[in-house]
Amino acid sequence: MKVLANDGLDQSGIDALTAKGFEVITEKVPQEFLADYLNQNSIKTILVRSATKVRKDVIDACPGLEIIGRGGVGMDNIDVEYARSKGIHVIN
């Protein structure tokens, strides 16, 4: 499964995910191209910090999205309840 760590990820996190068979992509995708990138690259999981927003528009545009992970405190940059209503797991 492909994981986009859009706001960066410590090497230890990359190593841990890679060891479990995940393909980790750390390319920074600008917000305005995020939905297209997720769809074109069959990304199922996105990991964000505070810079990337995962709002209703991105959620609706990405039917293949399964997991949204937030590194850091708070989840105000993610439409958590909406994502969960669409069957997407939201983790912190």
C-alpha positions as a printed NumPy array, in Angstrom:
array([[  0.   ,   0.   ,   0.   ],
       [  1.222,   3.498,  -0.821],
       [  1.504,   6.101,   1.923],
       [  1.973,   9.792,   1.173],
       [  3.722,  11.595,   4.039],
       [  2.981,  15.002,   2.584],
       [  4.392,  17.121,   5.408],
       [  7.475,  14.982,   5.914],
       [  8.214,  12.01 ,   8.145],
       [ 11.185,  11.146,  10.314],
       [ 13.434,   8.46 ,   8.841],
       [ 12.562,   6.086,  11.696],
       [  8.89 ,   6.324,  10.673],
       [  9.753,   5.684,   7.048],
       [ 11.851,   2.681,   8.055],
       [  9.09 ,   1.266,  10.264],
       [  6.474,   1.569,   7.518],
       [  8.794,   0.222,   4.836],
       [  9.62 ,  -2.789,   7.039],
       [  5.884,  -3.55 ,   7.157],
       [  5.658,  -3.521,   3.362],
       [  4.362,   0.009,   2.79 ],
       [  5.697,   2.217,   0.013],
       [  6.344,   5.617,   1.606],
       [  6.331,   8.718,  -0.572],
       [  7.673,  11.906,   0.99 ],
       [  7.204,  14.208,  -1.966],
       [  5.558,  17.491,  -0.916],
       [  2.437,  17.911,  -3.03 ],
       [  0.927,  21.416,  -3.079],
       [ -2.579,  21.612,  -1.625],
       [ -4.19 ,  22.52 ,  -4.957],
       [ -2.841,  19.339,  -6.598],
       [ -3.352,  16.986,  -3.651],
       [ -6.572,  15.249,  -4.747],
       [ -5.29 ,  14.639,  -8.279],
       [ -1.988,  13.284,  -6.949],
       [ -3.708,  10.918,  -4.515],
       [ -5.958,   9.559,  -7.264],
       [ -3.342,   9.331, -10.016],
       [ -0.935,   7.447,  -7.749],
       [ -3.51 ,   5.19 ,  -6.035],
       [ -2.619,   6.53 ,  -2.589],
       [ -4.714,   4.858,   0.133],
       [ -3.12 ,   6.578,   3.154],
       [ -2.068,  10.171,   3.69 ],
       [ -0.032,  11.326,   6.67 ],
       [ -0.069,  15.044,   7.446],
       [  1.112,  17.478,  10.051],
       [ -0.231,  21.014,  10.174],
       [  0.562,  22.284,   6.661],
       [ -1.673,  19.964,   4.614],
       [ -5.447,  20.253,   4.902],
       [ -7.67 ,  17.23 ,   4.323],
       [-11.089,  18.806,   3.999],
       [-14.393,  17.724,   2.522],
       [-13.334,  18.637,  -1.023],
       [-10.276,  16.356,  -0.907],
       [-12.223,  13.575,   0.816],
       [-15.   ,  13.711,  -1.796],
       [-12.517,  13.813,  -4.671],
       [-10.562,  10.76 ,  -3.418],
       [-12.837,   7.713,  -3.147],
       [ -9.831,   5.387,  -2.724],
       [ -8.606,   7.106,   0.428],
       [ -8.753,   4.743,   3.413],
       [ -6.649,   6.325,   6.172],
       [ -5.785,   9.884,   7.18 ],
       [ -3.06 ,  10.117,   9.813],
       [ -2.161,  13.277,  11.697],
       [  1.248,  13.699,  13.305],
       [  1.231,  16.286,  16.065],
       [ -1.306,  17.888,  18.331],
       [ -4.896,  18.488,  17.267],
       [ -6.758,  17.572,  14.119],
       [ -8.168,  20.93 ,  13.076],
       [ -6.721,  20.57 ,   9.559],
       [ -8.812,  17.439,   8.898],
       [-12.598,  17.186,   8.553],
       [-12.563,  14.265,  10.989],
       [-16.269,  13.556,  11.38 ],
       [-16.925,  13.907,   7.662],
       [-14.053,  11.558,   6.818],
       [-15.313,   8.991,   9.319],
       [-18.839,   9.283,   7.906],
       [-17.301,   8.23 ,   4.563],
       [-15.652,   5.163,   6.116],
       [-12.159,   6.655,   6.265],
       [-10.094,   5.869,   9.358],
       [ -8.673,   9.008,  10.953],
       [ -5.795,   8.49 ,  13.355],
       [ -3.544,  10.702,  15.406]])
